[in-house]
Short mmCIF file of C-alpha atoms (C1' of nucleotides) in Angstrom, two decimals:
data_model
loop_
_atom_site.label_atom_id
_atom_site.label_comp_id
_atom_site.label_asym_id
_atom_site.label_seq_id
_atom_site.Cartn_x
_atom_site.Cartn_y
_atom_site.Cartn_z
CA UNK A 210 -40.30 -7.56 -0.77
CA UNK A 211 -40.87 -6.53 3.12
CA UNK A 212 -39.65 -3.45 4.54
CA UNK A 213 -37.35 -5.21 6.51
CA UNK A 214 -35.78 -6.75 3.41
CA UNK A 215 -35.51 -3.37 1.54
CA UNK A 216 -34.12 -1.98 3.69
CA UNK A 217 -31.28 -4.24 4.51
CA UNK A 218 -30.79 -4.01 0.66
CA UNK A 219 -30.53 0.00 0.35
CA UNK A 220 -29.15 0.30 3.65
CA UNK A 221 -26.33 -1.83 4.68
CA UNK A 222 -23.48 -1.50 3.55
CA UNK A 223 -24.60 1.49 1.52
CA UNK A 224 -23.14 5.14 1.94
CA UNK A 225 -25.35 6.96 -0.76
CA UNK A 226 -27.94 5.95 -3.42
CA UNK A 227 -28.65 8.85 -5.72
CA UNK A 228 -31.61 8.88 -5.95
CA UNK A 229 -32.81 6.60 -3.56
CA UNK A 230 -36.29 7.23 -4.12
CA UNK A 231 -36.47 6.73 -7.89
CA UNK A 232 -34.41 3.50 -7.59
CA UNK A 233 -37.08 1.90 -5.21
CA UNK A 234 -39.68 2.68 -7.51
CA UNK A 235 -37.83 1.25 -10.30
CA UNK A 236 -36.90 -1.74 -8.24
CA UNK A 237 -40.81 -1.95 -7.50
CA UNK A 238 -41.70 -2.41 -11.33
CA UNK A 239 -39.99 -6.14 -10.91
CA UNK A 240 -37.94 -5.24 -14.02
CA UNK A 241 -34.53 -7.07 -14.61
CA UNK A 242 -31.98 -4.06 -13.76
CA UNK A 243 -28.75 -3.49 -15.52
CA UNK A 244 -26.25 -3.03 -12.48
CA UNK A 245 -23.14 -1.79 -13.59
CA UNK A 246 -19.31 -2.01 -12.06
CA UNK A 247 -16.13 -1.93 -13.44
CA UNK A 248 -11.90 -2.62 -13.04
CA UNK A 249 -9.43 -1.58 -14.10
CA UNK A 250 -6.70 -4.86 -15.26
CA UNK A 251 -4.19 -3.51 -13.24
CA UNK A 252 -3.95 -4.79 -9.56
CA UNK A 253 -6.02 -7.84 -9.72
CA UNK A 254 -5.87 -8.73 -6.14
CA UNK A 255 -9.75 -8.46 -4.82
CA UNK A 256 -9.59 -7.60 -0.98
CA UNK A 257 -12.42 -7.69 1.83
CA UNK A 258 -12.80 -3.82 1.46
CA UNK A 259 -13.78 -4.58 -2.65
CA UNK A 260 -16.42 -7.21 -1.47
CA UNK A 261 -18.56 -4.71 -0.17
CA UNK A 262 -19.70 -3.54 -3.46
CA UNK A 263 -19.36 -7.24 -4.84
CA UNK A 264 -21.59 -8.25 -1.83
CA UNK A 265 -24.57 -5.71 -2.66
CA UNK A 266 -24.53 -6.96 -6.55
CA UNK A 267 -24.94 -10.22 -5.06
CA UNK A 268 -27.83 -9.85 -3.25
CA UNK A 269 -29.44 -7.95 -6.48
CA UNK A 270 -28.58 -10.44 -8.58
CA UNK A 271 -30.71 -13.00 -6.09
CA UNK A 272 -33.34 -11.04 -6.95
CA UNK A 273 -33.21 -11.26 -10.59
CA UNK A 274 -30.81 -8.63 -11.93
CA UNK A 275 -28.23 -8.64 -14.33
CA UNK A 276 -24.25 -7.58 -13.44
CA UNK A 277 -22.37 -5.51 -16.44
CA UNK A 278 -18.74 -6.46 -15.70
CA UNK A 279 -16.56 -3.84 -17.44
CA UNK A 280 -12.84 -4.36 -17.71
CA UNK A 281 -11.34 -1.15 -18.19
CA UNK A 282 -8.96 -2.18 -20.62
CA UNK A 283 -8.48 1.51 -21.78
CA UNK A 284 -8.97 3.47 -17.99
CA UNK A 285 -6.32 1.06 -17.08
CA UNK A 286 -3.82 2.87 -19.21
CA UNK A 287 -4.53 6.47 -17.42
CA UNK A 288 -5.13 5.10 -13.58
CA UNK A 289 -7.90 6.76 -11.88
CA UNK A 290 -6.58 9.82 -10.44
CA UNK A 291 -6.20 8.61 -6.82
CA UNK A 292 -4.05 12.21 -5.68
CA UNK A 293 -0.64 9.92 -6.69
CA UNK A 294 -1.56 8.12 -9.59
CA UNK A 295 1.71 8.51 -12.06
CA UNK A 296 1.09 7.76 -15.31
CA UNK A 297 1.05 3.84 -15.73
CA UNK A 298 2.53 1.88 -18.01
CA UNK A 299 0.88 0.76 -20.75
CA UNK A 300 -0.48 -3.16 -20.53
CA UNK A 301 -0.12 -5.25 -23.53
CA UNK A 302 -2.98 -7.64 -24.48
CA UNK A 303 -1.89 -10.08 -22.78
CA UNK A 304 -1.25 -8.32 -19.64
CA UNK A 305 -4.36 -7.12 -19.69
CA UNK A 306 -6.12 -10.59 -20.52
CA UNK A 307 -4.22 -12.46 -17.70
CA UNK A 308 -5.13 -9.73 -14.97
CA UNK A 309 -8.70 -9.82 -15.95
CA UNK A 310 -8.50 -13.39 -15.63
CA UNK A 311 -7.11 -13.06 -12.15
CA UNK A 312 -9.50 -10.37 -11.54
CA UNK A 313 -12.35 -12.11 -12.55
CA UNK A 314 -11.81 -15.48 -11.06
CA UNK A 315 -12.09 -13.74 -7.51
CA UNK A 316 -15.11 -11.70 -8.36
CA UNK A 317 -17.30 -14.45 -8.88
CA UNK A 318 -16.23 -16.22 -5.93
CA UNK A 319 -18.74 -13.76 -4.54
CA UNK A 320 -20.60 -12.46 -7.61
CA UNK A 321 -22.80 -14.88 -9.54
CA UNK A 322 -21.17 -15.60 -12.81
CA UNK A 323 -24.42 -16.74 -14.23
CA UNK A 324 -26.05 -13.83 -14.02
CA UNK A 325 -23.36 -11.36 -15.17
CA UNK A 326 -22.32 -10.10 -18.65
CA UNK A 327 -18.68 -9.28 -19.49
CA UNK A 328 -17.70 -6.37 -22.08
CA UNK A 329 -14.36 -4.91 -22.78
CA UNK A 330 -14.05 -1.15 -22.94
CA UNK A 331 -11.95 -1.78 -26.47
CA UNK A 332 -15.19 -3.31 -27.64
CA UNK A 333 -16.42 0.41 -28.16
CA UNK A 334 -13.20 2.58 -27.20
CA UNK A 335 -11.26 0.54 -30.06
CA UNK A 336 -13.20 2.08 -33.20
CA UNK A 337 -13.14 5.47 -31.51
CA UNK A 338 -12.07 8.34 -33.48
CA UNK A 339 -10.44 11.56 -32.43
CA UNK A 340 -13.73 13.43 -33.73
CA UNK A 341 -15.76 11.16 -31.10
CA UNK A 342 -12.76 12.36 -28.42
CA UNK A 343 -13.72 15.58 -29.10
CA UNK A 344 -17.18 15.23 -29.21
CA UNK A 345 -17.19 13.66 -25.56
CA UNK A 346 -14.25 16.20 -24.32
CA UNK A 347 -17.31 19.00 -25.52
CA UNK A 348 -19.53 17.98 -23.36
CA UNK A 349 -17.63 19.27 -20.22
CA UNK A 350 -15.72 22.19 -18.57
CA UNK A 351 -12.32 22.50 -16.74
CA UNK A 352 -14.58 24.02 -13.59
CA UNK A 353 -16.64 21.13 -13.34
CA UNK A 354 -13.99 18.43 -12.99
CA UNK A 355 -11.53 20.68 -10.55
CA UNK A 356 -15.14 20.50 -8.42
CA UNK A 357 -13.48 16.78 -8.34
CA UNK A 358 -12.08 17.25 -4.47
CA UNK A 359 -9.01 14.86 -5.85
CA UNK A 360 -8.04 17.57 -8.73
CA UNK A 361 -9.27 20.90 -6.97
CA UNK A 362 -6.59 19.20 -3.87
CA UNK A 363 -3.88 18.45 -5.72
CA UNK A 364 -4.48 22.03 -8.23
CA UNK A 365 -4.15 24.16 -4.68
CA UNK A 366 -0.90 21.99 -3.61
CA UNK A 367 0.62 22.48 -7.24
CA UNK A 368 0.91 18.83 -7.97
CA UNK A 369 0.94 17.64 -11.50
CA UNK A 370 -2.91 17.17 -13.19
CA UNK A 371 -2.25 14.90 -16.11
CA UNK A 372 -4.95 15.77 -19.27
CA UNK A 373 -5.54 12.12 -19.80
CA UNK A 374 -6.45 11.90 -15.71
CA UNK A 375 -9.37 14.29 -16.76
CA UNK A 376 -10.24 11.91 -19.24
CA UNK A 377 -10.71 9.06 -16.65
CA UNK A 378 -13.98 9.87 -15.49
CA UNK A 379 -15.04 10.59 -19.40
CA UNK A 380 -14.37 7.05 -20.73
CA UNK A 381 -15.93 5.67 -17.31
CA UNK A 382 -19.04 7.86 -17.75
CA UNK A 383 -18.93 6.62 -21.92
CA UNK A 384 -19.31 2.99 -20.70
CA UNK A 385 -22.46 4.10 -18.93
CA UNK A 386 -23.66 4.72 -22.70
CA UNK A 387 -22.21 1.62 -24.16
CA UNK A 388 -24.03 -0.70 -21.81
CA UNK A 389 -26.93 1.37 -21.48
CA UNK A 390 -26.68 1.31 -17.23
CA UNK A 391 -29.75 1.46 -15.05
CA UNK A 392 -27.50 1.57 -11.60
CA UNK A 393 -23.55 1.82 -11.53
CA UNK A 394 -21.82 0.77 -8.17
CA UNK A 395 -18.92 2.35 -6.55
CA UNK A 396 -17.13 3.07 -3.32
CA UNK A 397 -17.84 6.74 -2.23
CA UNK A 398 -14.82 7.91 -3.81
CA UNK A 399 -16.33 6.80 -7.30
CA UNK A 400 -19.17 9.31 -6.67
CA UNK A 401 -17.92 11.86 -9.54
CA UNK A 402 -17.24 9.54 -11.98
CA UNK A 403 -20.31 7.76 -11.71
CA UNK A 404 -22.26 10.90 -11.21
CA UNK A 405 -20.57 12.15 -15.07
CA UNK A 406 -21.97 9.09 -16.03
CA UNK A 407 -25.49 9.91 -14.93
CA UNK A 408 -25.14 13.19 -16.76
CA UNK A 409 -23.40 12.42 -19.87
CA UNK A 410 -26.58 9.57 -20.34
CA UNK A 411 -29.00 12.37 -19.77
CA UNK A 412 -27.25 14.57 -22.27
CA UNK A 413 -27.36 12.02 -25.21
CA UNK A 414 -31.06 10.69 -24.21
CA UNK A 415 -30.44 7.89 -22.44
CA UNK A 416 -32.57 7.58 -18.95
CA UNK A 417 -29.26 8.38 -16.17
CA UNK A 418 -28.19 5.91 -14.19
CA UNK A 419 -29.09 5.56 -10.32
CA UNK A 420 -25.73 5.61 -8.52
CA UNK A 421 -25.06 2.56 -5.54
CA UNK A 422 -22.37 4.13 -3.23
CA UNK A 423 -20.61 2.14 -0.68
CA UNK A 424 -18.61 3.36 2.28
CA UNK A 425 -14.84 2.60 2.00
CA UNK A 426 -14.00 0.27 4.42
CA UNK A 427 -10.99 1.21 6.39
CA UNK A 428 -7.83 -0.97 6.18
CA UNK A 429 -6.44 -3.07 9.07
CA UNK A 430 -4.51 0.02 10.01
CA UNK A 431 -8.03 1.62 10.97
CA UNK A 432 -6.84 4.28 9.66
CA UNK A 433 -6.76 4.65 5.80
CA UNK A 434 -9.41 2.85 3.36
CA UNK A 435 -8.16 -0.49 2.43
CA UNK A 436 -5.93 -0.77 -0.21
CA UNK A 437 -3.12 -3.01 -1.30
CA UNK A 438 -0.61 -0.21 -1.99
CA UNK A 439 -1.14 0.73 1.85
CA UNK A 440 -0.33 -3.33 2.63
CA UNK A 441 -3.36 -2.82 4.65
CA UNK A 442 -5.56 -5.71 3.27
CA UNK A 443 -7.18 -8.61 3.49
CA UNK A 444 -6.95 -10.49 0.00
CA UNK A 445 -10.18 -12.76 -0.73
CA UNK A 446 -7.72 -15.29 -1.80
CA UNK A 447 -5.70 -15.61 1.31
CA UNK A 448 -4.80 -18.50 3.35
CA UNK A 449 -7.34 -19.25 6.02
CA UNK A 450 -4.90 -18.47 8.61
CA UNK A 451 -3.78 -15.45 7.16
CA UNK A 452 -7.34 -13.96 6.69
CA UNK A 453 -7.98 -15.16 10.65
CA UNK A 454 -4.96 -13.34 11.55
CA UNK A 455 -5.44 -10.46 10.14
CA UNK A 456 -8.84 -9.86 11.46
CA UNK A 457 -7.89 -10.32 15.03
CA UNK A 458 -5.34 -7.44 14.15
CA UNK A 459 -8.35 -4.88 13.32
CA UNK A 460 -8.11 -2.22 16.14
CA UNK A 461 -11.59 -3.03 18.18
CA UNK A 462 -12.82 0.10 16.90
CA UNK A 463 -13.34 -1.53 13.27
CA UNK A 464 -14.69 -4.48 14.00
CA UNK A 465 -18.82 -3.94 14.14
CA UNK A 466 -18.20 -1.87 10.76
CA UNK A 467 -16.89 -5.04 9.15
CA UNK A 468 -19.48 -7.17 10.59
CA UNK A 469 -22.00 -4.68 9.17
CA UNK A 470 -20.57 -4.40 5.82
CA UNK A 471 -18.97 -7.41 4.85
CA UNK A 472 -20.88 -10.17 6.53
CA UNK A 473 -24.53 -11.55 6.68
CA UNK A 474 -24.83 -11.44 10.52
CA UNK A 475 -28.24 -10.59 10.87
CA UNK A 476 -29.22 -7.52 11.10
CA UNK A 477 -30.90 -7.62 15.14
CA UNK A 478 -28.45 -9.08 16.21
CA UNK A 479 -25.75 -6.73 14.97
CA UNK A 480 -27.94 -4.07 16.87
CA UNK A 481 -27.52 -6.07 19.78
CA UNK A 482 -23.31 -6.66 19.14
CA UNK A 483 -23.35 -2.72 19.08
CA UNK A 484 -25.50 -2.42 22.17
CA UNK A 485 -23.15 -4.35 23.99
CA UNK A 486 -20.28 -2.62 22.46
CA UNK A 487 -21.84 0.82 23.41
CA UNK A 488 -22.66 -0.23 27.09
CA UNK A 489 -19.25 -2.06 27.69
CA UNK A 490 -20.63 -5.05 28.31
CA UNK A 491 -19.85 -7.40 25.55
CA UNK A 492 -16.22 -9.22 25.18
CA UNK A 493 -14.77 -7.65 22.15
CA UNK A 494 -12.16 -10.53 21.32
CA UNK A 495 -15.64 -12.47 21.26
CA UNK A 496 -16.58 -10.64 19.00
CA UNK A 497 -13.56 -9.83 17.28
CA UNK A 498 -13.27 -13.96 16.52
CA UNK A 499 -16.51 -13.86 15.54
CA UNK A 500 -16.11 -11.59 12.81
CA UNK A 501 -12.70 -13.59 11.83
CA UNK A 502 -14.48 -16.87 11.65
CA UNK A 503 -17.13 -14.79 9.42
CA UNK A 504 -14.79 -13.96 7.27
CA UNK A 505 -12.79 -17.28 7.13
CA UNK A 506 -16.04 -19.14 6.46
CA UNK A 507 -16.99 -16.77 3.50
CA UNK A 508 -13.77 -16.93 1.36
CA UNK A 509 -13.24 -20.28 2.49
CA UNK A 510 -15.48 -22.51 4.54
CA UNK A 511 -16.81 -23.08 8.53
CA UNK A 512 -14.21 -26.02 8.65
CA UNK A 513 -10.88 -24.02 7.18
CA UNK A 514 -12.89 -21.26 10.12
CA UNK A 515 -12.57 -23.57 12.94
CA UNK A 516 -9.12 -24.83 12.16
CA UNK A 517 -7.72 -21.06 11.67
CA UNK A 518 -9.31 -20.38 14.67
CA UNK A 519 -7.70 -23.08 16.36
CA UNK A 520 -4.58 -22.51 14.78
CA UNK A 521 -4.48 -18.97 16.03
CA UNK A 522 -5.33 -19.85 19.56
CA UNK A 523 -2.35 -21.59 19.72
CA UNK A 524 0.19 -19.57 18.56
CA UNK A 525 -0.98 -16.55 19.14
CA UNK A 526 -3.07 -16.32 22.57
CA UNK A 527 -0.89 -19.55 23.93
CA UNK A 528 2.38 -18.95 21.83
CA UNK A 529 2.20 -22.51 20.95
CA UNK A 530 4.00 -24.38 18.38
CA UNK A 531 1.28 -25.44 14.99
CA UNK A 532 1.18 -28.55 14.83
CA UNK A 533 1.52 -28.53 10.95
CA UNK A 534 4.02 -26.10 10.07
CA UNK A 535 6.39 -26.19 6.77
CA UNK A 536 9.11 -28.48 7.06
CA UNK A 537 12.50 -26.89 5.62
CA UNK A 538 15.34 -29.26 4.65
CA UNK A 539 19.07 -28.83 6.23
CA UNK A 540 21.71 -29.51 4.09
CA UNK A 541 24.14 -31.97 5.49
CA UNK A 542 28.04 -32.39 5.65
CA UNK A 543 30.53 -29.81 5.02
CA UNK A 544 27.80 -27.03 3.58
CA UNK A 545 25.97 -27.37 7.03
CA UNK A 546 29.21 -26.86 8.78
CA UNK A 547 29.78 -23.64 7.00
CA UNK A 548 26.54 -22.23 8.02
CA UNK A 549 25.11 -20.04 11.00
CA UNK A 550 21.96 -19.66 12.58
CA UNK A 551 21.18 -16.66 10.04
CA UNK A 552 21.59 -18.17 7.17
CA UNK A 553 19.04 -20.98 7.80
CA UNK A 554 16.40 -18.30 8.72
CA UNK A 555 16.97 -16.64 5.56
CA UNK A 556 17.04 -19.82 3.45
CA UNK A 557 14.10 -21.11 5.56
CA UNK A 558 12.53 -17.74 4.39
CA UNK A 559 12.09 -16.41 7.92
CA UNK A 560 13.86 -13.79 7.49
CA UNK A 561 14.73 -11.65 4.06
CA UNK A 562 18.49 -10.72 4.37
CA UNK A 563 21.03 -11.90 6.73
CA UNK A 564 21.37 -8.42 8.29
CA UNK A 565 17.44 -8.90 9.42
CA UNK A 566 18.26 -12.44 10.40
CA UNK A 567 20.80 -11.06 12.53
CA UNK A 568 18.98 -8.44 14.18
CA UNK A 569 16.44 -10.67 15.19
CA UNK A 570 18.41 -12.57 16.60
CA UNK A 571 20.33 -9.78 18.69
CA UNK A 572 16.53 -9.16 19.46
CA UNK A 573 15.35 -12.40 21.17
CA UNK A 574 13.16 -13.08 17.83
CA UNK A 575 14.17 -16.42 17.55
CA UNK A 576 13.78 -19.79 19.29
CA UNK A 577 14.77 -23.18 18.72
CA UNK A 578 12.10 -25.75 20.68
CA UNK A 579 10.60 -22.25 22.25
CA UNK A 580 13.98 -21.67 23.59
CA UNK A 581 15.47 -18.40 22.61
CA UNK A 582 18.87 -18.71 21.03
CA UNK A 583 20.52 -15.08 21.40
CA UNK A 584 23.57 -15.83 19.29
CA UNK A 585 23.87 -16.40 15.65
CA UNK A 586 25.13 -19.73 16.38
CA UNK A 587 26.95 -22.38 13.96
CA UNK A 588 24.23 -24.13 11.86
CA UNK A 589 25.62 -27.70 12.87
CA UNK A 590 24.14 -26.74 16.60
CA UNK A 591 20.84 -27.12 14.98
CA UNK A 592 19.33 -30.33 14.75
CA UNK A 593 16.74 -31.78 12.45
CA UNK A 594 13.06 -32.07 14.40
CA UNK A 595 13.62 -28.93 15.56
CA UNK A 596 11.24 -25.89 15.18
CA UNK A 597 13.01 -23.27 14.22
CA UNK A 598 10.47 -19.63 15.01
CA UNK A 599 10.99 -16.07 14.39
CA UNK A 600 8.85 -13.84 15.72
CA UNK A 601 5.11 -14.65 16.68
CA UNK A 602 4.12 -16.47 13.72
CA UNK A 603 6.95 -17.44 11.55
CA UNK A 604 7.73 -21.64 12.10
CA UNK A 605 9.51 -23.92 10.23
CA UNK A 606 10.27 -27.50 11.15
CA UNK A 607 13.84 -28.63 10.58
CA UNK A 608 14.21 -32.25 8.64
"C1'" G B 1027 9.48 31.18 -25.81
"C1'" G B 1028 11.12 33.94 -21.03
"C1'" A B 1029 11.92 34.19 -15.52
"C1'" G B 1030 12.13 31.62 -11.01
"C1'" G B 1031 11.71 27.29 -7.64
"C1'" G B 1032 12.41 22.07 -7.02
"C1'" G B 1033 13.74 16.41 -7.55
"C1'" U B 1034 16.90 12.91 -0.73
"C1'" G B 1035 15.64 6.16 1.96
"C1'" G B 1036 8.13 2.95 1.75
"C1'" G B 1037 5.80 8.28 2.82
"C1'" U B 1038 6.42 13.44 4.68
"C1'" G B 1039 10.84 16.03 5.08
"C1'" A B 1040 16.03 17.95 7.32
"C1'" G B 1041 20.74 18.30 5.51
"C1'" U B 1042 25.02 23.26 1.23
"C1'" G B 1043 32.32 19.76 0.92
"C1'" G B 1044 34.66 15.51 5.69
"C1'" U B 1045 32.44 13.09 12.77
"C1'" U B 1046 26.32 11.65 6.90
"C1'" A B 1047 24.14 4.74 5.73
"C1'" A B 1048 22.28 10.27 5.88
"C1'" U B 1049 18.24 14.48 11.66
"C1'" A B 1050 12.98 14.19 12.74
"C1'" C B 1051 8.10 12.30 12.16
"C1'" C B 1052 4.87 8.41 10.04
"C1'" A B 1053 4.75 3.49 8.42
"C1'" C B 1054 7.14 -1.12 9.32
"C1'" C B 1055 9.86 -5.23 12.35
"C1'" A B 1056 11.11 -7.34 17.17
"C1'" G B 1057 10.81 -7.46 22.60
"C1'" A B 1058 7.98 -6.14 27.25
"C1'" C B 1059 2.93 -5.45 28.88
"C1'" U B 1060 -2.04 -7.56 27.46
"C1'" G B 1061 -7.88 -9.74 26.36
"C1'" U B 1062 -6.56 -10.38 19.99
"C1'" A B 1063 -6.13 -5.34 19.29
"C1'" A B 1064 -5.21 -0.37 20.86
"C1'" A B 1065 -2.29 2.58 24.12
"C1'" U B 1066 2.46 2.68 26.52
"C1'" C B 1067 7.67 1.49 27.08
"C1'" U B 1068 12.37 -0.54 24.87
"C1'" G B 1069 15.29 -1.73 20.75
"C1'" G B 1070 15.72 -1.97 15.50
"C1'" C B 1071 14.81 -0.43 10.55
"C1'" G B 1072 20.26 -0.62 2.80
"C1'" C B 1073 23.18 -5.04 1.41
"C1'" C B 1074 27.40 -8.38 1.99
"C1'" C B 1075 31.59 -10.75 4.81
"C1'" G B 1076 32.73 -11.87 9.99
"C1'" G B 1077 31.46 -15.77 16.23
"C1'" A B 1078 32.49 -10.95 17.56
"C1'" A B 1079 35.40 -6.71 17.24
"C1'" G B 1080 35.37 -4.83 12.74
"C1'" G B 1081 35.53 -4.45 7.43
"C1'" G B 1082 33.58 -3.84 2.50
"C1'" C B 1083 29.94 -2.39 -1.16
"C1'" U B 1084 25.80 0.37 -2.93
"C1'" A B 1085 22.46 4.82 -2.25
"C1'" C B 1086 20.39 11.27 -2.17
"C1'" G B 1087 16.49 12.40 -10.59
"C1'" U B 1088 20.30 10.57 -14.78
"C1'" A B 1089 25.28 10.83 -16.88
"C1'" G B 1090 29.89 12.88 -16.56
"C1'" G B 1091 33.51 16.15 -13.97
"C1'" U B 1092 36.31 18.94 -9.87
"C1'" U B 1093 38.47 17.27 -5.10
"C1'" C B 1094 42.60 13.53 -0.75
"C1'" G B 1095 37.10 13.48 0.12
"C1'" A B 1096 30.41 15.20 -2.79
"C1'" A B 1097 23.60 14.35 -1.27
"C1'" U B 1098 26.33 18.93 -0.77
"C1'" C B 1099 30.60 22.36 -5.99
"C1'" C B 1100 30.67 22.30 -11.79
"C1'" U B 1101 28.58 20.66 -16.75
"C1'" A B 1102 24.92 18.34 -19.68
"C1'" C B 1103 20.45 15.88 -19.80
"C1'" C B 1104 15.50 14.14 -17.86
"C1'" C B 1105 11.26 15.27 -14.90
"C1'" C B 1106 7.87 18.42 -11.75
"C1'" C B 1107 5.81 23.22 -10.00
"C1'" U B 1108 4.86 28.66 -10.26
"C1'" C B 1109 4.55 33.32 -12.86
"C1'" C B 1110 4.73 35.93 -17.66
"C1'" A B 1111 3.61 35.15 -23.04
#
RNA sequence: GGAGGGGUGGGUGAGUGGUUAAUACCACCAGACUGUAAAUCUGGCGCCCGGAAGGGCUACGUAGGUUCGAAUCCUACCCCCUCCA
């Protein structure tokens, strides 16, 4: 391997490797690597901020190394103490089964399924005794998880602590044993739990784990990291369109870190993106599209790019109608007759109560053939052909 | 076990008997502007009925109660935090 290919592999996309120089030399002895990661079954949706991580396995796994997928089947049932984390309710097998089967069919749309071995924390947590609980708990002091900046925060702002939240990063750190981990992968804020990991190996003579931390990407807010409880995500899984849309959303600001993290733009030219970024001189919806169709092409495919791109140009830049948009059927007769404007939206699903319906109405919101209607007029006015819009990018075609 | 403080809309957080569907800020939605965005400005932001005017219902941890009227008072319960043990 070049220099220049090593170091797009421990440097892009990566926040921290700890310790970077031991991992190159262990990288250097051309031995297949045990990379670990792991999930918890709870919120299966896999969103652009996740594929960072995902991305980096990837490219190890094209050179010959071997994923441990862990579903945390058991950390599930505590939550990993994100500051608001209540405790969850417990999943039932089944639950848990179906969400790692959501889970894991968007993983390996960008990991390689091939090369990557499944285990189930139950496989060892299962035929755990009390006397192994206690043997772990042991190993560890109060002090050296409230150096956690998530517990020694929310200890100074008296929030709750639950026990079994300190017992997260213990049953994370015990998989480390169970697959006997050479690297475990992480966003930065998994840097103490994959850190106990590292020590807890050393402690019962395994060789400790290198740890592969990736910088958080920030959500479409460009604010907060990415997260689907913030609703600022892209899913993997989302419509072409959607994923498009979303991108051209980003605040400027975010858009060279997602080219640098989440695609495979090369790496001089990125320089030169952020050059011309820098000096003022590039065209940032340019580039902003560029990233979009990126993204589209990734999760989807350059085609499904090109069409959301078009797609968005329309409606968006042009406030054009689509030119295939959902068709929604009126009913006829005496129901239509009883009808206004606001119900169709809401049946149409373009809006989600009558009340909002309404109010974008009173707000110019909504146009019939791109002509704004500003009264919740009788439904029988409406005839079928007619695009019915609320808002920028909510169409339906009467029939 | 004892003493004290607290639970309000997606979030933070006002509000101590009526003009409170509930101040403010954030988030969110829509409109204007625009290069997509950001910023800015304007409006909105529980649900239902009604073309509208307006009306009704539900909501301030849970369940009861007092009152013409309760987020606000009382009782019980649940939960959280602090200090003492």
């Amino acid at each position: 391997m070049d220099e220049k290919d090593r170091n797009r592999l421990i440097k892009r996309g990566v926040a921290e490797i700890i310790v970077e120089s031991e991992f190159v030399e262990l990288l250097d002895t051309g031995k297949p690597l045990r990379l670990k990661i792991g999930f918890d079954p709870s919120a299966p949706d896999i969103h652009v901020g996740h594929a960072v991580p995902l991305r980096k396995l990837r490219q190890l796994q094209d050179l010959g190394h071997k994923v441990v997928l862990i579903v945390g089947d058991w950390t599930a049932q505590i939550g990993d103490p994100s500051g608001k984390s209540q405790t969850r309710p417990m999943l039932t097998q089944a639950e848990v089964m179906a969400n790692a089967e959501t889970y894991m069919a968007q993983f390996f749309k960008i990991v390689d399924r091939e090369k990557t071995e499944t285990r189930f924390q139950s496989d060892w947590f299962g035929p755990f005794t009390l006397a192994d609980v206690i043997k772990l708990t042991s190993r560890f002091t109060v002090a050296q998880f409230l150096a956690r900046e998530d517990f020694s925060k929310r200890y100074k702002a008296n929030q709750p602590i639950a026990i079994t939240e300190l017992l997260y990063p213990l049953l994370q750190a015990y998989d480390s044993i169970a697959v006997k981990s050479d690297v475990e992968f992480g966003g930065t804020d998994q840097k103490f739990n994959i850190l106990v990991g590292r020590d807890l190996q050393g402690m019962m003579g395994h060789r400790p784990q290198h740890c592969f931390l990736m910088p958080l990407l920030p959500g479409t807010d460009g604010v907060q990291k990415m997260s689907k409880s913030l609703n600022n995500y892209i899913g993997i899984t989302e419509p072409a369109n959607d994923i498009y849309g979303k991108t051209m959303a980003l605040p400027d600001s975010m858009v060279l870190a997602y080219l640098e993290n989440v695609t495979d733009v090369p790496d001089d030219e990125l320089d030169e993106m952020k050059r011309a970024t820098e000096s003022q001189t590039g065209d940032p919806m340019e580039l902003k599209k560029r990233l979009a169709r990126e993204l589209v092409t990734q999760f989807h495919d350059a085609d499904a790019a090109k069409t959301a791109e078009q797609h968005f140009e329309r409606t968006v830049q042009r406030r054009e109608t689509p030119e295939d948009i959902p068709a929604f059927e009126l009913s006829t007769g005496a129901e239509l007759n009883s009808k206004r404007l606001s119900d169709i939206l809401v049946n149409a699903g373009l809006a989600s109560s009558s009340a909002e319906a309404k109010r974008l109405i009173d707000q110019g919101a909504v146009r019939v053939n791109d002509e704004p209607v500003n009264a919740n007029v009788a439904a029988s006015t409406l005839e079928s052909g007619a695009v019915l819009r609320a808002g920028r990018r909510r169409f339906v075609r009467l029939v």
